XYZ file of C-alpha atoms in Angstrom:
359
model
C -14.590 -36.632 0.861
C -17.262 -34.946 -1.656
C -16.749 -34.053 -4.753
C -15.713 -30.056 -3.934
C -13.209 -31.290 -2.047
C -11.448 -33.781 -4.087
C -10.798 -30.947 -6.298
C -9.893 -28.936 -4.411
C -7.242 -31.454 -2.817
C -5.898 -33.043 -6.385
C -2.556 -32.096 -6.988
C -1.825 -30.231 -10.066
C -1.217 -32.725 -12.963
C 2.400 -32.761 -13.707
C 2.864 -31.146 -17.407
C 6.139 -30.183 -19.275
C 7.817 -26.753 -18.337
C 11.445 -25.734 -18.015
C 13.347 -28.257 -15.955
C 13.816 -26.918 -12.395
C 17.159 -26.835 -11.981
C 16.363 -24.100 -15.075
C 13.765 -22.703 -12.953
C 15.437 -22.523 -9.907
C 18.844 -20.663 -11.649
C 16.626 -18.102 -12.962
C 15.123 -17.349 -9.890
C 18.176 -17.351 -7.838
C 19.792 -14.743 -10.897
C 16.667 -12.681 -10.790
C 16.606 -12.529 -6.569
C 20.878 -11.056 -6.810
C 20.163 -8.843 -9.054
C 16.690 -7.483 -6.902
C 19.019 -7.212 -4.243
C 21.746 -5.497 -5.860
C 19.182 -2.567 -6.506
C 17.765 -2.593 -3.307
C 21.516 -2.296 -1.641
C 22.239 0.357 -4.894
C 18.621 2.567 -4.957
C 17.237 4.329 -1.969
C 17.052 7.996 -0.586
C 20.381 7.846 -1.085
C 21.158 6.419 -4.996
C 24.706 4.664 -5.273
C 26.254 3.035 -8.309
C 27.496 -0.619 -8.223
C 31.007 0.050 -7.462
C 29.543 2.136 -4.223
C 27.876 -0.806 -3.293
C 30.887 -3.129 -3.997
C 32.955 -0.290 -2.116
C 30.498 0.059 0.945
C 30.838 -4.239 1.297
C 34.483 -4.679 1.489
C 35.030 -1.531 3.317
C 33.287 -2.850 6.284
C 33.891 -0.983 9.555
C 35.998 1.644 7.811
C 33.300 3.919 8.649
C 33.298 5.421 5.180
C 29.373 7.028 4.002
C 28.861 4.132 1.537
C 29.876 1.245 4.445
C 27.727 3.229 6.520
C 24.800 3.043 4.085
C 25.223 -0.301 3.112
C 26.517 -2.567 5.625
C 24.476 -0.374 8.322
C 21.229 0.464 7.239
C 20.179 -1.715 3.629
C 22.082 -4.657 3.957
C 20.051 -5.529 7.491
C 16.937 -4.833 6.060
C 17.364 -6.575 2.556
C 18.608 -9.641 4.041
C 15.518 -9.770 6.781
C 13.183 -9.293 3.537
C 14.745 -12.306 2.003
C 15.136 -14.415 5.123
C 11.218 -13.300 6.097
C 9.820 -13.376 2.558
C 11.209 -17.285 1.855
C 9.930 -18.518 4.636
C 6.163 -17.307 5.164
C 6.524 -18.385 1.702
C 6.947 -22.032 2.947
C 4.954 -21.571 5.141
C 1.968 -20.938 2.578
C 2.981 -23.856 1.168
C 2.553 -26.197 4.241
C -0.950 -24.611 4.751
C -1.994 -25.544 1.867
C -0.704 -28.871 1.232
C -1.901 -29.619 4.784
C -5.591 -28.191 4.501
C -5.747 -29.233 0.586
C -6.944 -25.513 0.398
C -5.776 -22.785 -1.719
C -6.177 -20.118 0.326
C -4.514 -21.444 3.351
C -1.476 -19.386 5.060
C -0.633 -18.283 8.325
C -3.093 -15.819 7.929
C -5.670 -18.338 7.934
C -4.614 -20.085 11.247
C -4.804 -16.915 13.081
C -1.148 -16.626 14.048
C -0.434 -13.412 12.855
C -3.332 -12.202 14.596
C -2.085 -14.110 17.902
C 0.964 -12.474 17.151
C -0.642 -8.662 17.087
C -2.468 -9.552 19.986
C 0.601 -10.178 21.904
C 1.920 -7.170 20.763
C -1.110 -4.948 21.589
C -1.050 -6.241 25.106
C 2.590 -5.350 25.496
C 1.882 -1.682 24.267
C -0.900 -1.990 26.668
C 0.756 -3.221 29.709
C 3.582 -0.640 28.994
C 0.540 2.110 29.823
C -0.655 0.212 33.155
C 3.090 -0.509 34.779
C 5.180 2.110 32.563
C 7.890 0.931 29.990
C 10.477 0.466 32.480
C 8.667 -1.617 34.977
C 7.774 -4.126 32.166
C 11.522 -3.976 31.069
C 12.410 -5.192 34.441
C 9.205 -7.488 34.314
C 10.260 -9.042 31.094
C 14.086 -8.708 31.112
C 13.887 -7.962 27.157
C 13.639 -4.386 27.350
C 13.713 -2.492 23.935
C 12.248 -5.517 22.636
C 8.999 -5.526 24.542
C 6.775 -5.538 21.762
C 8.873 -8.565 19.967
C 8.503 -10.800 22.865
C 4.848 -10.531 23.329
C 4.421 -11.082 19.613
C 6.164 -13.738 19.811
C 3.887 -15.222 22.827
C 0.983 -14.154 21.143
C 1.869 -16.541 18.249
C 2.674 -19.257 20.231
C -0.431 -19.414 22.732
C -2.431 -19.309 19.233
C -0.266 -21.842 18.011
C -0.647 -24.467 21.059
C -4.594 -23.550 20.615
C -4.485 -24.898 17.192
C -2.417 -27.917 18.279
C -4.088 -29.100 20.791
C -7.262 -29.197 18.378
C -5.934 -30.542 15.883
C -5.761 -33.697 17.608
C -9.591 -33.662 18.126
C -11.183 -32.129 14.630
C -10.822 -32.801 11.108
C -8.240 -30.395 9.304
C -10.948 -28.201 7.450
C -12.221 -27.676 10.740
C -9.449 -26.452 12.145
C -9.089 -24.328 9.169
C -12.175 -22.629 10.037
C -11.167 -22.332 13.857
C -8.008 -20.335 13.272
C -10.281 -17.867 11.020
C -12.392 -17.239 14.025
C -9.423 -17.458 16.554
C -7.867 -14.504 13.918
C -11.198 -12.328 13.883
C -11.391 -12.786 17.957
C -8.042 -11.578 18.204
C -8.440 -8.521 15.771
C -11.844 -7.411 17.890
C -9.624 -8.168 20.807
C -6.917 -5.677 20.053
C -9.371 -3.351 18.733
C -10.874 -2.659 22.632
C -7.059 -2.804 23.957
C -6.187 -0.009 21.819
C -9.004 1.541 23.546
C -7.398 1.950 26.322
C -3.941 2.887 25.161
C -2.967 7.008 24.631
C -1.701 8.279 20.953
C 1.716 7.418 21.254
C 0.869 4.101 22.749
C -0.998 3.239 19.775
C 1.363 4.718 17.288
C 4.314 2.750 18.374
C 1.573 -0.401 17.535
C 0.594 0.537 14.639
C 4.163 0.915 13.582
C 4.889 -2.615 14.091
C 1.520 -3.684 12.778
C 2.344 -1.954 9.589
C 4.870 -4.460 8.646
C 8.243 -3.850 7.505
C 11.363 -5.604 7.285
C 13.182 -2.058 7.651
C 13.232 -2.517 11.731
C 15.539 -5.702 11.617
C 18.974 -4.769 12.711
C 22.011 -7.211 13.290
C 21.622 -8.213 16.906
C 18.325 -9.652 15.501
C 19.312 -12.126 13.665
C 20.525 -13.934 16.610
C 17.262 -14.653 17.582
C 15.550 -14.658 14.180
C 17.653 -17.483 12.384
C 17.836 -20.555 14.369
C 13.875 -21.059 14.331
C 13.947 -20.667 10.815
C 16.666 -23.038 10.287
C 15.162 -25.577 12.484
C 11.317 -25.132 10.499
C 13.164 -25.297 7.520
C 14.572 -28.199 8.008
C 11.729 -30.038 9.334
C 9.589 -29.109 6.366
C 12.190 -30.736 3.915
C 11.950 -33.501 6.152
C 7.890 -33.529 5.705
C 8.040 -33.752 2.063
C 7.763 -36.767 0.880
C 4.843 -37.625 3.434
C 3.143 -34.228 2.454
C 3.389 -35.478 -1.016
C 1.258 -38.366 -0.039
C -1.017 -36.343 1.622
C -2.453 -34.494 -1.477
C -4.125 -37.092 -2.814
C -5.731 -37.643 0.582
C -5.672 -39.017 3.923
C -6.612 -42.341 2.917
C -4.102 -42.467 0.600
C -1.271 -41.002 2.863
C -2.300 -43.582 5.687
C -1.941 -46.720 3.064
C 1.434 -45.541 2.545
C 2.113 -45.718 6.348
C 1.646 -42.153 7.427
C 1.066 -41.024 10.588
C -1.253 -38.412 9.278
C -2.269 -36.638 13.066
C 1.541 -36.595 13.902
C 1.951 -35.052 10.098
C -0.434 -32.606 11.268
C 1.390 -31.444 14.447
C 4.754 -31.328 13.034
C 3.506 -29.236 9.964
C 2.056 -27.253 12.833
C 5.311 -27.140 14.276
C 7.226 -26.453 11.505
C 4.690 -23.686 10.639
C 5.312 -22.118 14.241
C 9.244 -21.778 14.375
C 8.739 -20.329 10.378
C 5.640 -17.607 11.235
C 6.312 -17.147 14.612
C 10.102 -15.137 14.896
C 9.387 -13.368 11.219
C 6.027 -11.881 12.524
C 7.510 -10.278 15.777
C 10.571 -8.904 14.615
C 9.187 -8.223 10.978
C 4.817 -7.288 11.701
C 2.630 -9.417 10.006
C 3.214 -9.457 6.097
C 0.888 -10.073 4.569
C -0.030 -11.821 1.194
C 3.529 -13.581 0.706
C 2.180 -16.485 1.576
C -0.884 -16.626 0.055
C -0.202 -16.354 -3.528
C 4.158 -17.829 -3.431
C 2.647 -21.326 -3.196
C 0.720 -20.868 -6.515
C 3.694 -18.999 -8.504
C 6.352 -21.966 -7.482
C 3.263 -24.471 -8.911
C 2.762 -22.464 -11.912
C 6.721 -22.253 -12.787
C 7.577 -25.765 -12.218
C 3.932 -27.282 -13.333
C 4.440 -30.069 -10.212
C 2.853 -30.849 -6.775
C 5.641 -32.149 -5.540
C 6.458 -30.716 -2.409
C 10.543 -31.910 -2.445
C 10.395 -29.899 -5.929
C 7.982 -26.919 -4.489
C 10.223 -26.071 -1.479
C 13.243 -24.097 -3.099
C 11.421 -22.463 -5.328
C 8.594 -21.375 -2.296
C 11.631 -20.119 -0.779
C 13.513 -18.133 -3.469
C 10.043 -16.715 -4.998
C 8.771 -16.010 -1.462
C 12.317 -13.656 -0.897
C 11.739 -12.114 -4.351
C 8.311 -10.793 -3.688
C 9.185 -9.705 -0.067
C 12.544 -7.741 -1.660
C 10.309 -6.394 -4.739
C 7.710 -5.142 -2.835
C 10.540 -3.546 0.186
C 12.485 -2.199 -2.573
C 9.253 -0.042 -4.143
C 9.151 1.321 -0.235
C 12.128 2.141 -0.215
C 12.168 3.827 -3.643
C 13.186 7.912 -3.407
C 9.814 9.418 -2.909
C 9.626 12.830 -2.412
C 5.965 13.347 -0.715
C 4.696 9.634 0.823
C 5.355 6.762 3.123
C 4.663 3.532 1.826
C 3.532 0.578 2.835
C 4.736 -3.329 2.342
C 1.364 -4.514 3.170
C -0.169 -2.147 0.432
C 2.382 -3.117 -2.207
C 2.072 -6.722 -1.470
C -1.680 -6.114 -1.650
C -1.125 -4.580 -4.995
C 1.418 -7.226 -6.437
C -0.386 -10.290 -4.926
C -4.256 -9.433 -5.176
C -4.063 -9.704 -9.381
C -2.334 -12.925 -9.326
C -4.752 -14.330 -7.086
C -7.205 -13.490 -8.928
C -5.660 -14.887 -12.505
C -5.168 -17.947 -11.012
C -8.255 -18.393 -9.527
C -10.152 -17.624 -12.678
C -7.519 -19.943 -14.954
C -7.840 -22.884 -12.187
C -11.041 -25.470 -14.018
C -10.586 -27.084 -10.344
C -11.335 -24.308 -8.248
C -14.213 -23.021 -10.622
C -16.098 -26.536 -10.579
C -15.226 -26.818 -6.655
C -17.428 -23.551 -6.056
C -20.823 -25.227 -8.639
C-alpha cells in the first residue's frame, strides 16, 4: 500500500464529541419532528391536530385520513426507509474500498438498475405493455422488475470480480460498468416514442412519492435482511480500515468480507432503486456527517447514525419537493445535489488526509 493510500484508508482518529447515545437522541428527535412537517405541510397545509386526526381516523374516509394515511404517510415513510439505507450503504462502500467517495453510485448499480428499467420501457414498445405483462406476470410494475434485474446482473458482475482483482480495481470497474450502462440507455431511448421515454424519465427522476402500501411488501424484507448482515459485518469491517493485512492477522476472511459487503450492499441498493429511481447523493456524503457527529470509525458506532442521518436528508430534501409551490416541479435529485454538493466539498477541503493523499 503507498503512501496515498494509507491515508486515504486510516480511520479517523477517535477525538471527544457528544457521547452517542447523545448523538443518536438528537437525531432520532430531529428525524420526528422532519416528519411531522412533512405529514403536516404540503399542497394541502394541515395543523398538528389534523395530522393527529387523519392517523387515528384511519379508514374513516375523512379528507385529513385521506391525506395522510393515503397519500404522505406512504411516501414519508419510503423516504425514511430509502434514505437510511443507501445511507448504509455509503458507508459499506467506503469502509470496503477505504475510499471516500465510494457509494452505490460508484459500483454502477444504479446505473444497472436504469438500464433494466430502460429496457423494460423499451421492450414495452417492441411487444406492447400488455404482452410483457403477460411475459413478466408483474404487470403495473414492469419498470420495477427490470430495475430490479438490472441491479442484480450488475451486481453478480461485480461479484464475480471481486474474487479475481484487488478492491480499488473493482472500484474503477463499476465506474466504467456505470458509464457503459448510461451510453447504453442513451441509444435505447433512441428507439423508444415520447411517452415511452417520459414514463422513464419519470422513474429516473427519483422520488420516493411513487411508493404506495402494497410496496412495502416487497421493499422491506431485503432491507431487513442487508441490514442485518451489515451489523453483523461490523466488527470485521472495523478491522478492515486499517488494512487488509491487518484484518487478515485478526483472522478475517477478507474475499468472503468482500462478497458479503457486496451482498449486503445488493439487498440495501437494489429494492430502494426500483421502486424509489436512483437517489442520488445520500450516500455519498451520510457516511461523512455520521463520522463528523460522533468523531469515530467505528463501524458498530457508525451504523445507527448512517441510518437515522441517511432518513433525515432523504425526508429534508422530499419535504422541500413537496413544499406548496405555485409555478415548478421539483426535483429530489436537484435538492440532494444542492444539500449534499457543499458538504462534500467542506469536508474535503477540512480533511489534512485527503489533501496530502492528492500531493
Amino acid at each position: 500500500m503507498n503512501r496515498a493510500e494509507a491515508l486515504v484508508a486510516a480511520p479517523a482518529p477517535e477525538r471527544r464529541t457528544s457521547p452517542p447515545l447523545l448523538t443518536i437522541a438528537a437525531l432520532l428527535l430531529a428525524l420526528l419532528a422532519a416528519l411531522v412537517a412533512s405529514l403536516a405541510i404540503g399542497q394541502v397545509v394541515l395543523s398538528p391536530a389534523e395530522v393527529l386526526r387523519g392517523l387515528t381516523d384511519f379508514g374513516s374516509g375523512s379528507t385529513e385520513s385521506r391525506i395522510v394515511v393515503e397519500l404522505r404517510l406512504p411516501r414519508v415513510l419510503a423516504a425514511v426507509v430509502g434514505g437510511g439505507a443507501l445511507g448504509l450503504v455509503g458507508l459499506l462502500m467506503q469502509t470496503l474500498f477505504r475510499n471516500p467517495l465510494a457509494d452505490a453510485w460508484s459500483l454502477g448499480l444504479m446505473a444497472g438498475g436504469q438500464f433494466g428499467a430502460a429496457l423494460v420501457v423499451v421492450a414495452g414498445a417492441v411487444v406492447g405493455p400488455a404482452a410483457l405483462a403477460l411475459i413478466t406476470g408483474l404487470a403495473g410494475v414492469g419498470i420495477v422488475a427490470g430495475s430490479m434485474l438490472g441491479t442484480l446482473a450488475v451486481a453478480l458482475a461485480m461479484a464475480a470480480m471481486a474474487r479475481r482483482v484487488h478492491t480499488v480495481t473493482l472500484l474503477v470497474l463499476g465506474l466504467m460498468l456505470g458509464f457503459l450502462a448510461q451510453g447504453l440507455i442513451s441509444v435505447l431511448l433512441h428507439f423508444t416514442n415520447r411517452t415511452q421515454s417520459r414514463l422513464f424519465s419519470s422513474w429516473n427522476d427519483a422520488t420516493f412519492a411513487s411508493v404506495v402500501w402494497p410496496d412495502f411488501a416487497t421493499l422491506l424484507p431485503p432491507l431487513l435482511v442487508g441490514l442485518a448482515l451489515a451489523v453483523w459485518l461490523a466488527k470485521p469491517l472495523t478491522a478492515l480500515l486499517l488494512g487488509e493485512t491487518y484484518a487478515e492477522s485478526l483472522g478475517v476472511n477478507v474475499p468472503r468480507l468482500r462478497r458479503l459487503v457486496l451482498a449486503s450492499t445488493i439487498l440495501l441498493a437494489a429494492p430502494v432503486t426500483a421502486f424509489c429511481g436512483p437517489v442520488a447523493f445520500i450516500g455519498l456524503i451520510t457516511p461523512h456527517l455520521a463520522r463528523g457527529l460522533l468523531g469515530s470509525a467505528r463501524i458498530g458506532a457508525l451504523i445507527p447514525a448512517t441510518l437515522l442521518l441517511g432518513a433525515l436528508l432523504a425526508l429534508t430534501a422530499d419535504f422541500v419537493v413537496h413544499l406548496p409551490w405555485s409555478q415548478h416541479f421539483l426535483h429530489l435529485n436537484a435538492i440532494l445535489a444542492i444539500l449534499g454538493a457543499p458538504v462534500v466539498i467542506v469536508l474535503l477541503l477540512k480533511s489534512r488526509s485527503l489533501r496530502a493523499a492528492g500531493e
